[in-house]
Amino acid sequence: MSKIIACYKWVADEADIKINPDLTVDLKKAKGKISDYDRNAIEAAVQAAGSLGGKAVSLTFGNASAKQSLKDALSRGPEEGYWINAEEAATADGSITAKALAAAINKIGDYSLIICAEGASDTYARQTAPRIGAALNLPVITSVVQMTFNGNSLTAVRKLEDSTETVQTELPAVVAILPEANEPTIPGLKAVMAAGKKPVTEYTAADLGIDFTPKNQVTAVKGYVMNRKNIIFNEGSTADQVKALAAALRKECVL
């Protein structure tokens, strides 16, 4: 049975992130979670598996902390889980992440579709799907909000800035899903209990035969401060205030 592979990332919960007075970022008390956007990718894989008659599986690249993500991911519908266990994942750049995922995908084999989120909720770099496609020499469709299948053919609707685009490709392929594509399943108790019995395969760098050393390194992370102009339009008639607001927005290139 051909596999539909959902790639996801274990990230820090932004609700637990603290910004210190010097703008340094404190992650000490931040719990982990599956990236919000990656939950859409998992849901899309489960739905695609139903349409294609295949098997949805999950795949993540993370350090030891990512182990706790496996049950959560499997409770959302995939039948098997795969985990690339490497401490280097915490500092991996887009190139290394895609390299690791592509190597694992080759190891998994017999796949018809690889689904990623358009970007992870921590960095939203939007590199994973295109880089996996390049590494595996597969067609890539990004910004997808809808997928339909006809035999071995995939038709996808892409959401662009001011329009939509419908494209078609033959499988296997790589797809990057937008959050608008679906509503992720909220696992019930039965699904959570069943997830603990589903098979999980763990890979290491040695298993995949690759070097996880990144070429790019993050040297610092700082919080962002937005200095608002706090302009108040309260002079003249309502029509004058609207005109002044519109002029200010045009000046800021918002309109």
PDB file of C-alpha atoms in Angstrom:
ATOM      1  CA  MET A   1       0.000   0.000   0.000  1.00  0.00           C
ATOM      2  CA  SER A   2       1.506   3.328  -1.085  1.00  0.00           C
ATOM      3  CA  LYS A   3       2.249   5.819   1.679  1.00  0.00           C
ATOM      4  CA  ILE A   4       1.153   9.443   2.008  1.00  0.00           C
ATOM      5  CA  ILE A   5       3.830  11.044   4.192  1.00  0.00           C
ATOM      6  CA  ALA A   6       2.999  14.012   6.422  1.00  0.00           C
ATOM      7  CA  CYS A   7       6.088  15.912   7.558  1.00  0.00           C
ATOM      8  CA  TYR A   8       5.759  17.913  10.752  1.00  0.00           C
ATOM      9  CA  LYS A   9       7.877  19.858  13.233  1.00  0.00           C
ATOM     10  CA  TRP A  10       7.936  19.848  17.041  1.00  0.00           C
ATOM     11  CA  VAL A  11       8.153  23.501  18.118  1.00  0.00           C
ATOM     12  CA  ALA A  12       8.015  25.590  21.266  1.00  0.00           C
ATOM     13  CA  ASP A  13       4.522  26.733  22.245  1.00  0.00           C
ATOM     14  CA  GLU A  14       4.533  30.470  21.630  1.00  0.00           C
ATOM     15  CA  ALA A  15       2.135  30.958  24.559  1.00  0.00           C
ATOM     16  CA  ASP A  16       4.967  29.938  26.907  1.00  0.00           C
ATOM     17  CA  ILE A  17       7.689  32.076  25.341  1.00  0.00           C
ATOM     18  CA  LYS A  18       8.883  34.981  27.491  1.00  0.00           C
ATOM     19  CA  ILE A  19      10.545  38.139  26.182  1.00  0.00           C
ATOM     20  CA  ASN A  20      12.988  39.602  28.708  1.00  0.00           C
ATOM     21  CA  PRO A  21      13.437  43.366  29.233  1.00  0.00           C
ATOM     22  CA  ASP A  22      16.618  43.261  27.117  1.00  0.00           C
ATOM     23  CA  LEU A  23      14.569  41.610  24.326  1.00  0.00           C
ATOM     24  CA  THR A  24      16.305  38.245  24.690  1.00  0.00           C
ATOM     25  CA  VAL A  25      13.960  35.285  24.267  1.00  0.00           C
ATOM     26  CA  ASP A  26      13.429  32.910  27.205  1.00  0.00           C
ATOM     27  CA  LEU A  27      12.346  29.391  26.147  1.00  0.00           C
ATOM     28  CA  LYS A  28      13.099  27.683  29.460  1.00  0.00           C
ATOM     29  CA  LYS A  29       9.454  27.172  30.402  1.00  0.00           C
ATOM     30  CA  ALA A  30       8.121  26.711  26.875  1.00  0.00           C
ATOM     31  CA  LYS A  31       6.389  23.397  26.318  1.00  0.00           C
ATOM     32  CA  GLY A  32       6.559  21.674  22.938  1.00  0.00           C
ATOM     33  CA  LYS A  33       3.752  21.122  20.459  1.00  0.00           C
ATOM     34  CA  ILE A  34       3.205  20.070  16.870  1.00  0.00           C
ATOM     35  CA  SER A  35       3.419  23.214  14.763  1.00  0.00           C
ATOM     36  CA  ASP A  36      -0.099  24.569  14.276  1.00  0.00           C
ATOM     37  CA  TYR A  37       0.263  24.585  10.482  1.00  0.00           C
ATOM     38  CA  ASP A  38       1.683  21.056  10.460  1.00  0.00           C
ATOM     39  CA  ARG A  39      -1.562  19.801  11.969  1.00  0.00           C
ATOM     40  CA  ASN A  40      -3.178  20.804   8.674  1.00  0.00           C
ATOM     41  CA  ALA A  41      -0.522  18.798   6.822  1.00  0.00           C
ATOM     42  CA  ILE A  42      -1.288  15.705   8.917  1.00  0.00           C
ATOM     43  CA  GLU A  43      -5.015  16.113   8.314  1.00  0.00           C
ATOM     44  CA  ALA A  44      -4.420  16.551   4.578  1.00  0.00           C
ATOM     45  CA  ALA A  45      -2.373  13.336   4.505  1.00  0.00           C
ATOM     46  CA  VAL A  46      -5.122  11.374   6.243  1.00  0.00           C
ATOM     47  CA  GLN A  47      -7.731  12.720   3.812  1.00  0.00           C
ATOM     48  CA  ALA A  48      -5.493  12.030   0.800  1.00  0.00           C
ATOM     49  CA  ALA A  49      -4.903   8.473   2.008  1.00  0.00           C
ATOM     50  CA  GLY A  50      -8.657   7.935   2.017  1.00  0.00           C
ATOM     51  CA  SER A  51      -8.952   9.246  -1.553  1.00  0.00           C
ATOM     52  CA  LEU A  52      -5.949   7.316  -2.881  1.00  0.00           C
ATOM     53  CA  GLY A  53      -6.496   4.109  -0.953  1.00  0.00           C
ATOM     54  CA  GLY A  54      -3.077   4.523   0.620  1.00  0.00           C
ATOM     55  CA  LYS A  55      -1.609   4.670   4.109  1.00  0.00           C
ATOM     56  CA  ALA A  56      -1.031   7.966   5.927  1.00  0.00           C
ATOM     57  CA  VAL A  57       2.211   8.080   7.932  1.00  0.00           C
ATOM     58  CA  SER A  58       3.909  10.856   9.887  1.00  0.00           C
ATOM     59  CA  LEU A  59       7.564  11.917   9.768  1.00  0.00           C
ATOM     60  CA  THR A  60       9.473  14.346  11.961  1.00  0.00           C
ATOM     61  CA  PHE A  61      13.088  15.477  12.367  1.00  0.00           C
ATOM     62  CA  GLY A  62      13.839  16.423  15.958  1.00  0.00           C
ATOM     63  CA  ASN A  63      15.967  15.866  19.030  1.00  0.00           C
ATOM     64  CA  ALA A  64      15.008  13.831  22.092  1.00  0.00           C
ATOM     65  CA  SER A  65      12.226  16.256  23.028  1.00  0.00           C
ATOM     66  CA  ALA A  66      10.401  15.394  19.792  1.00  0.00           C
ATOM     67  CA  LYS A  67       9.723  11.859  21.037  1.00  0.00           C
ATOM     68  CA  GLN A  68       6.667  13.104  22.888  1.00  0.00           C
ATOM     69  CA  SER A  69       5.224  14.332  19.577  1.00  0.00           C
ATOM     70  CA  LEU A  70       4.916  10.845  18.105  1.00  0.00           C
ATOM     71  CA  LYS A  71       1.781   9.802  19.986  1.00  0.00           C
ATOM     72  CA  ASP A  72       0.138  13.175  19.353  1.00  0.00           C
ATOM     73  CA  ALA A  73       0.807  12.918  15.614  1.00  0.00           C
ATOM     74  CA  LEU A  74      -0.463   9.327  15.424  1.00  0.00           C
ATOM     75  CA  SER A  75      -3.617  10.207  17.362  1.00  0.00           C
ATOM     76  CA  ARG A  76      -4.527  12.507  14.450  1.00  0.00           C
ATOM     77  CA  GLY A  77      -4.958   9.640  11.991  1.00  0.00           C
ATOM     78  CA  PRO A  78      -1.638   8.376  10.551  1.00  0.00           C
ATOM     79  CA  GLU A  79      -1.125   4.622  10.790  1.00  0.00           C
ATOM     80  CA  GLU A  80       2.641   4.697  11.344  1.00  0.00           C
ATOM     81  CA  GLY A  81       5.166   7.171  12.699  1.00  0.00           C
ATOM     82  CA  TYR A  82       8.768   7.871  11.682  1.00  0.00           C
ATOM     83  CA  TRP A  83      11.235   9.909  13.736  1.00  0.00           C
ATOM     84  CA  ILE A  84      14.702  11.108  12.767  1.00  0.00           C
ATOM     85  CA  ASN A  85      16.337  11.380  16.186  1.00  0.00           C
ATOM     86  CA  ALA A  86      19.247  13.837  16.112  1.00  0.00           C
ATOM     87  CA  GLU A  87      20.327  16.519  18.564  1.00  0.00           C
ATOM     88  CA  GLU A  88      21.472  18.557  15.548  1.00  0.00           C
ATOM     89  CA  ALA A  89      17.817  19.098  14.642  1.00  0.00           C
ATOM     90  CA  ALA A  90      17.627  21.901  17.200  1.00  0.00           C
ATOM     91  CA  THR A  91      20.102  23.982  15.166  1.00  0.00           C
ATOM     92  CA  ALA A  92      19.367  22.638  11.688  1.00  0.00           C
ATOM     93  CA  ASP A  93      18.791  25.098   8.862  1.00  0.00           C
ATOM     94  CA  GLY A  94      16.367  24.590   5.980  1.00  0.00           C
ATOM     95  CA  SER A  95      18.928  22.711   3.924  1.00  0.00           C
ATOM     96  CA  ILE A  96      19.741  20.168   6.626  1.00  0.00           C
ATOM     97  CA  THR A  97      16.100  19.701   7.582  1.00  0.00           C
ATOM     98  CA  ALA A  98      15.113  18.898   4.002  1.00  0.00           C
ATOM     99  CA  LYS A  99      18.189  16.705   3.559  1.00  0.00           C
ATOM    100  CA  ALA A 100      17.272  14.675   6.637  1.00  0.00           C
ATOM    101  CA  LEU A 101      13.608  14.346   5.676  1.00  0.00           C
ATOM    102  CA  ALA A 102      14.438  13.393   2.075  1.00  0.00           C
ATOM    103  CA  ALA A 103      16.866  10.708   3.257  1.00  0.00           C
ATOM    104  CA  ALA A 104      14.233   9.268   5.581  1.00  0.00           C
ATOM    105  CA  ILE A 105      11.605   9.371   2.836  1.00  0.00           C
ATOM    106  CA  ASN A 106      13.922   7.354   0.603  1.00  0.00           C
ATOM    107  CA  LYS A 107      14.355   4.907   3.469  1.00  0.00           C
ATOM    108  CA  ILE A 108      10.594   4.635   4.000  1.00  0.00           C
ATOM    109  CA  GLY A 109      10.012   4.086   0.274  1.00  0.00           C
ATOM    110  CA  ASP A 110       6.806   3.245  -1.629  1.00  0.00           C
ATOM    111  CA  TYR A 111       5.263   6.716  -1.308  1.00  0.00           C
ATOM    112  CA  SER A 112       2.866   8.512  -3.630  1.00  0.00           C
ATOM    113  CA  LEU A 113       2.569  11.906  -1.920  1.00  0.00           C
ATOM    114  CA  ILE A 114       4.602  13.977   0.543  1.00  0.00           C
ATOM    115  CA  ILE A 115       2.714  16.713   2.386  1.00  0.00           C
ATOM    116  CA  CYS A 116       4.233  19.563   4.364  1.00  0.00           C
ATOM    117  CA  ALA A 117       2.791  22.742   5.796  1.00  0.00           C
ATOM    118  CA  GLU A 118       3.548  25.904   3.854  1.00  0.00           C
ATOM    119  CA  GLY A 119       5.770  26.854   6.802  1.00  0.00           C
ATOM    120  CA  ALA A 120       6.329  25.964  10.464  1.00  0.00           C
ATOM    121  CA  SER A 121       4.725  28.122  13.146  1.00  0.00           C
ATOM    122  CA  ASP A 122       8.092  29.061  14.677  1.00  0.00           C
ATOM    123  CA  THR A 123      10.110  30.227  11.642  1.00  0.00           C
ATOM    124  CA  TYR A 124       7.670  30.023   8.706  1.00  0.00           C
ATOM    125  CA  ALA A 125      10.667  29.832   6.370  1.00  0.00           C
ATOM    126  CA  ARG A 126       8.631  28.062   3.627  1.00  0.00           C
ATOM    127  CA  GLN A 127      11.674  26.050   2.520  1.00  0.00           C
ATOM    128  CA  THR A 128      10.899  22.451   3.460  1.00  0.00           C
ATOM    129  CA  ALA A 129       8.587  21.340   0.649  1.00  0.00           C
ATOM    130  CA  PRO A 130      10.588  22.930  -2.212  1.00  0.00           C
ATOM    131  CA  ARG A 131      13.876  21.594  -0.835  1.00  0.00           C
ATOM    132  CA  ILE A 132      12.482  18.064  -0.404  1.00  0.00           C
ATOM    133  CA  GLY A 133      11.204  18.188  -3.965  1.00  0.00           C
ATOM    134  CA  ALA A 134      14.611  19.257  -5.227  1.00  0.00           C
ATOM    135  CA  ALA A 135      16.380  16.537  -3.229  1.00  0.00           C
ATOM    136  CA  LEU A 136      14.034  13.798  -4.501  1.00  0.00           C
ATOM    137  CA  ASN A 137      13.615  15.232  -8.006  1.00  0.00           C
ATOM    138  CA  LEU A 138       9.828  15.455  -7.600  1.00  0.00           C
ATOM    139  CA  PRO A 139       7.280  18.071  -8.707  1.00  0.00           C
ATOM    140  CA  VAL A 140       6.330  20.547  -5.980  1.00  0.00           C
ATOM    141  CA  ILE A 141       3.071  22.461  -5.538  1.00  0.00           C
ATOM    142  CA  THR A 142       2.988  25.154  -2.855  1.00  0.00           C
ATOM    143  CA  SER A 143       0.258  27.320  -1.274  1.00  0.00           C
ATOM    144  CA  VAL A 144      -2.340  24.578  -1.749  1.00  0.00           C
ATOM    145  CA  VAL A 145      -5.875  24.964  -0.372  1.00  0.00           C
ATOM    146  CA  GLN A 146      -7.574  22.075  -2.164  1.00  0.00           C
ATOM    147  CA  MET A 147      -6.573  18.699  -3.609  1.00  0.00           C
ATOM    148  CA  THR A 148      -8.479  16.230  -5.761  1.00  0.00           C
ATOM    149  CA  PHE A 149      -7.245  12.960  -7.217  1.00  0.00           C
ATOM    150  CA  ASN A 150      -8.012  11.067 -10.402  1.00  0.00           C
ATOM    151  CA  GLY A 151      -6.058   7.847 -10.593  1.00  0.00           C
ATOM    152  CA  ASN A 152      -2.387   8.816 -10.467  1.00  0.00           C
ATOM    153  CA  SER A 153      -3.115  12.482 -11.160  1.00  0.00           C
ATOM    154  CA  LEU A 154      -3.306  15.285  -8.588  1.00  0.00           C
ATOM    155  CA  THR A 155      -5.200  18.518  -9.233  1.00  0.00           C
ATOM    156  CA  ALA A 156      -4.447  21.253  -6.704  1.00  0.00           C
ATOM    157  CA  VAL A 157      -5.851  24.730  -6.166  1.00  0.00           C
ATOM    158  CA  ARG A 158      -3.231  27.250  -5.084  1.00  0.00           C
ATOM    159  CA  LYS A 159      -4.097  30.433  -3.201  1.00  0.00           C
ATOM    160  CA  LEU A 160      -2.070  33.348  -4.541  1.00  0.00           C
ATOM    161  CA  GLU A 161      -2.016  36.970  -3.378  1.00  0.00           C
ATOM    162  CA  ASP A 162      -4.995  38.142  -5.425  1.00  0.00           C
ATOM    163  CA  SER A 163      -6.200  35.042  -7.254  1.00  0.00           C
ATOM    164  CA  THR A 164      -6.276  31.247  -7.288  1.00  0.00           C
ATOM    165  CA  GLU A 165      -4.459  28.915  -9.644  1.00  0.00           C
ATOM    166  CA  THR A 166      -5.368  25.337 -10.542  1.00  0.00           C
ATOM    167  CA  VAL A 167      -2.470  23.046 -11.445  1.00  0.00           C
ATOM    168  CA  GLN A 168      -2.132  19.355 -12.219  1.00  0.00           C
ATOM    169  CA  THR A 169       0.713  16.892 -11.820  1.00  0.00           C
ATOM    170  CA  GLU A 170       1.363  13.181 -11.791  1.00  0.00           C
ATOM    171  CA  LEU A 171       2.228  11.426  -8.546  1.00  0.00           C
ATOM    172  CA  PRO A 172       4.514  11.080  -6.683  1.00  0.00           C
ATOM    173  CA  ALA A 173       4.761  14.752  -5.752  1.00  0.00           C
ATOM    174  CA  VAL A 174       5.412  17.125  -2.861  1.00  0.00           C
ATOM    175  CA  VAL A 175       2.677  19.483  -1.665  1.00  0.00           C
ATOM    176  CA  ALA A 176       2.791  22.427   0.758  1.00  0.00           C
ATOM    177  CA  ILE A 177      -0.600  22.975   2.426  1.00  0.00           C
ATOM    178  CA  LEU A 178      -2.039  26.268   3.670  1.00  0.00           C
ATOM    179  CA  PRO A 179      -4.141  26.348   6.880  1.00  0.00           C
ATOM    180  CA  GLU A 180      -7.254  27.124   4.829  1.00  0.00           C
ATOM    181  CA  ALA A 181      -7.084  23.647   3.284  1.00  0.00           C
ATOM    182  CA  ASN A 182      -8.834  21.886   6.159  1.00  0.00           C
ATOM    183  CA  GLU A 183      -9.797  21.837   9.820  1.00  0.00           C
ATOM    184  CA  PRO A 184      -7.415  19.563  11.772  1.00  0.00           C
ATOM    185  CA  THR A 185      -8.971  16.724  13.710  1.00  0.00           C
ATOM    186  CA  ILE A 186      -9.068  17.081  17.485  1.00  0.00           C
ATOM    187  CA  PRO A 187      -8.144  13.614  18.795  1.00  0.00           C
ATOM    188  CA  GLY A 188     -10.564  11.977  21.195  1.00  0.00           C
ATOM    189  CA  LEU A 189      -9.601   9.689  24.075  1.00  0.00           C
ATOM    190  CA  LYS A 190     -10.056   6.567  21.939  1.00  0.00           C
ATOM    191  CA  ALA A 191      -7.724   7.930  19.239  1.00  0.00           C
ATOM    192  CA  VAL A 192      -5.113   8.919  21.826  1.00  0.00           C
ATOM    193  CA  MET A 193      -5.191   5.450  23.406  1.00  0.00           C
ATOM    194  CA  ALA A 194      -4.947   3.745  19.993  1.00  0.00           C
ATOM    195  CA  ALA A 195      -2.002   5.954  19.006  1.00  0.00           C
ATOM    196  CA  GLY A 196       0.153   4.344  21.682  1.00  0.00           C
ATOM    197  CA  LYS A 197      -0.156   0.974  19.919  1.00  0.00           C
ATOM    198  CA  LYS A 198       0.774   2.198  16.435  1.00  0.00           C
ATOM    199  CA  PRO A 199       4.256   1.322  15.108  1.00  0.00           C
ATOM    200  CA  VAL A 200       7.051   3.899  15.228  1.00  0.00           C
ATOM    201  CA  THR A 201      10.375   3.672  13.388  1.00  0.00           C
ATOM    202  CA  GLU A 202      13.355   5.665  14.648  1.00  0.00           C
ATOM    203  CA  TYR A 203      16.253   6.727  12.421  1.00  0.00           C
ATOM    204  CA  THR A 204      19.614   8.200  13.395  1.00  0.00           C
ATOM    205  CA  ALA A 205      22.226  10.046  11.355  1.00  0.00           C
ATOM    206  CA  ALA A 206      24.120   6.777  11.005  1.00  0.00           C
ATOM    207  CA  ASP A 207      21.005   5.016   9.693  1.00  0.00           C
ATOM    208  CA  LEU A 208      20.569   7.670   7.022  1.00  0.00           C
ATOM    209  CA  GLY A 209      24.273   8.079   6.281  1.00  0.00           C
ATOM    210  CA  ILE A 210      24.248  11.885   6.273  1.00  0.00           C
ATOM    211  CA  ASP A 211      25.961  14.729   8.098  1.00  0.00           C
ATOM    212  CA  PHE A 212      23.549  16.988   9.984  1.00  0.00           C
ATOM    213  CA  THR A 213      26.028  19.850  10.476  1.00  0.00           C
ATOM    214  CA  PRO A 214      24.291  23.044   9.251  1.00  0.00           C
ATOM    215  CA  LYS A 215      25.981  25.604   7.019  1.00  0.00           C
ATOM    216  CA  ASN A 216      23.994  28.428   8.600  1.00  0.00           C
ATOM    217  CA  GLN A 217      23.944  29.085  12.327  1.00  0.00           C
ATOM    218  CA  VAL A 218      21.592  31.261  14.389  1.00  0.00           C
ATOM    219  CA  THR A 219      23.803  33.530  16.510  1.00  0.00           C
ATOM    220  CA  ALA A 220      21.052  35.352  18.416  1.00  0.00           C
ATOM    221  CA  VAL A 221      17.282  35.638  18.751  1.00  0.00           C
ATOM    222  CA  LYS A 222      15.631  38.812  19.987  1.00  0.00           C
ATOM    223  CA  GLY A 223      12.076  39.891  20.600  1.00  0.00           C
ATOM    224  CA  TYR A 224      10.501  42.397  18.255  1.00  0.00           C
ATOM    225  CA  VAL A 225       9.143  45.744  19.401  1.00  0.00           C
ATOM    226  CA  MET A 226       6.629  47.600  17.280  1.00  0.00           C
ATOM    227  CA  ASN A 227       6.628  51.356  17.847  1.00  0.00           C
ATOM    228  CA  ARG A 228       3.137  52.509  16.922  1.00  0.00           C
ATOM    229  CA  LYS A 229       2.552  56.049  15.638  1.00  0.00           C
ATOM    230  CA  ASN A 230      -0.729  56.417  17.545  1.00  0.00           C
ATOM    231  CA  ILE A 231      -2.104  59.002  15.127  1.00  0.00           C
ATOM    232  CA  ILE A 232      -5.648  60.077  16.001  1.00  0.00           C
ATOM    233  CA  PHE A 233      -7.922  61.629  13.379  1.00  0.00           C
ATOM    234  CA  ASN A 234     -10.427  63.723  15.322  1.00  0.00           C
ATOM    235  CA  GLU A 235     -10.502  67.074  13.568  1.00  0.00           C
ATOM    236  CA  GLY A 236     -13.127  68.217  11.081  1.00  0.00           C
ATOM    237  CA  SER A 237     -16.166  66.301   9.887  1.00  0.00           C
ATOM    238  CA  THR A 238     -16.425  62.532   9.660  1.00  0.00           C
ATOM    239  CA  ALA A 239     -15.812  62.762   5.923  1.00  0.00           C
ATOM    240  CA  ASP A 240     -12.649  64.817   6.525  1.00  0.00           C
ATOM    241  CA  GLN A 241     -11.404  62.290   9.085  1.00  0.00           C
ATOM    242  CA  VAL A 242     -11.973  59.410   6.646  1.00  0.00           C
ATOM    243  CA  LYS A 243     -10.083  61.277   3.908  1.00  0.00           C
ATOM    244  CA  ALA A 244      -7.199  61.973   6.291  1.00  0.00           C
ATOM    245  CA  LEU A 245      -7.104  58.302   7.324  1.00  0.00           C
ATOM    246  CA  ALA A 246      -7.124  57.142   3.705  1.00  0.00           C
ATOM    247  CA  ALA A 247      -4.311  59.578   2.846  1.00  0.00           C
ATOM    248  CA  ALA A 248      -2.223  58.312   5.768  1.00  0.00           C
ATOM    249  CA  LEU A 249      -2.757  54.689   4.733  1.00  0.00           C
ATOM    250  CA  ARG A 250      -1.736  55.481   1.153  1.00  0.00           C
ATOM    251  CA  LYS A 251       1.397  57.172   2.460  1.00  0.00           C
ATOM    252  CA  GLU A 252       2.258  53.983   4.351  1.00  0.00           C
ATOM    253  CA  CYS A 253       1.554  51.949   1.161  1.00  0.00           C
ATOM    254  CA  VAL A 254      -1.282  50.091   2.878  1.00  0.00           C
ATOM    255  CA  LEU A 255      -3.802  51.237   0.256  1.00  0.00           C
TER     256      LEU A 255
END
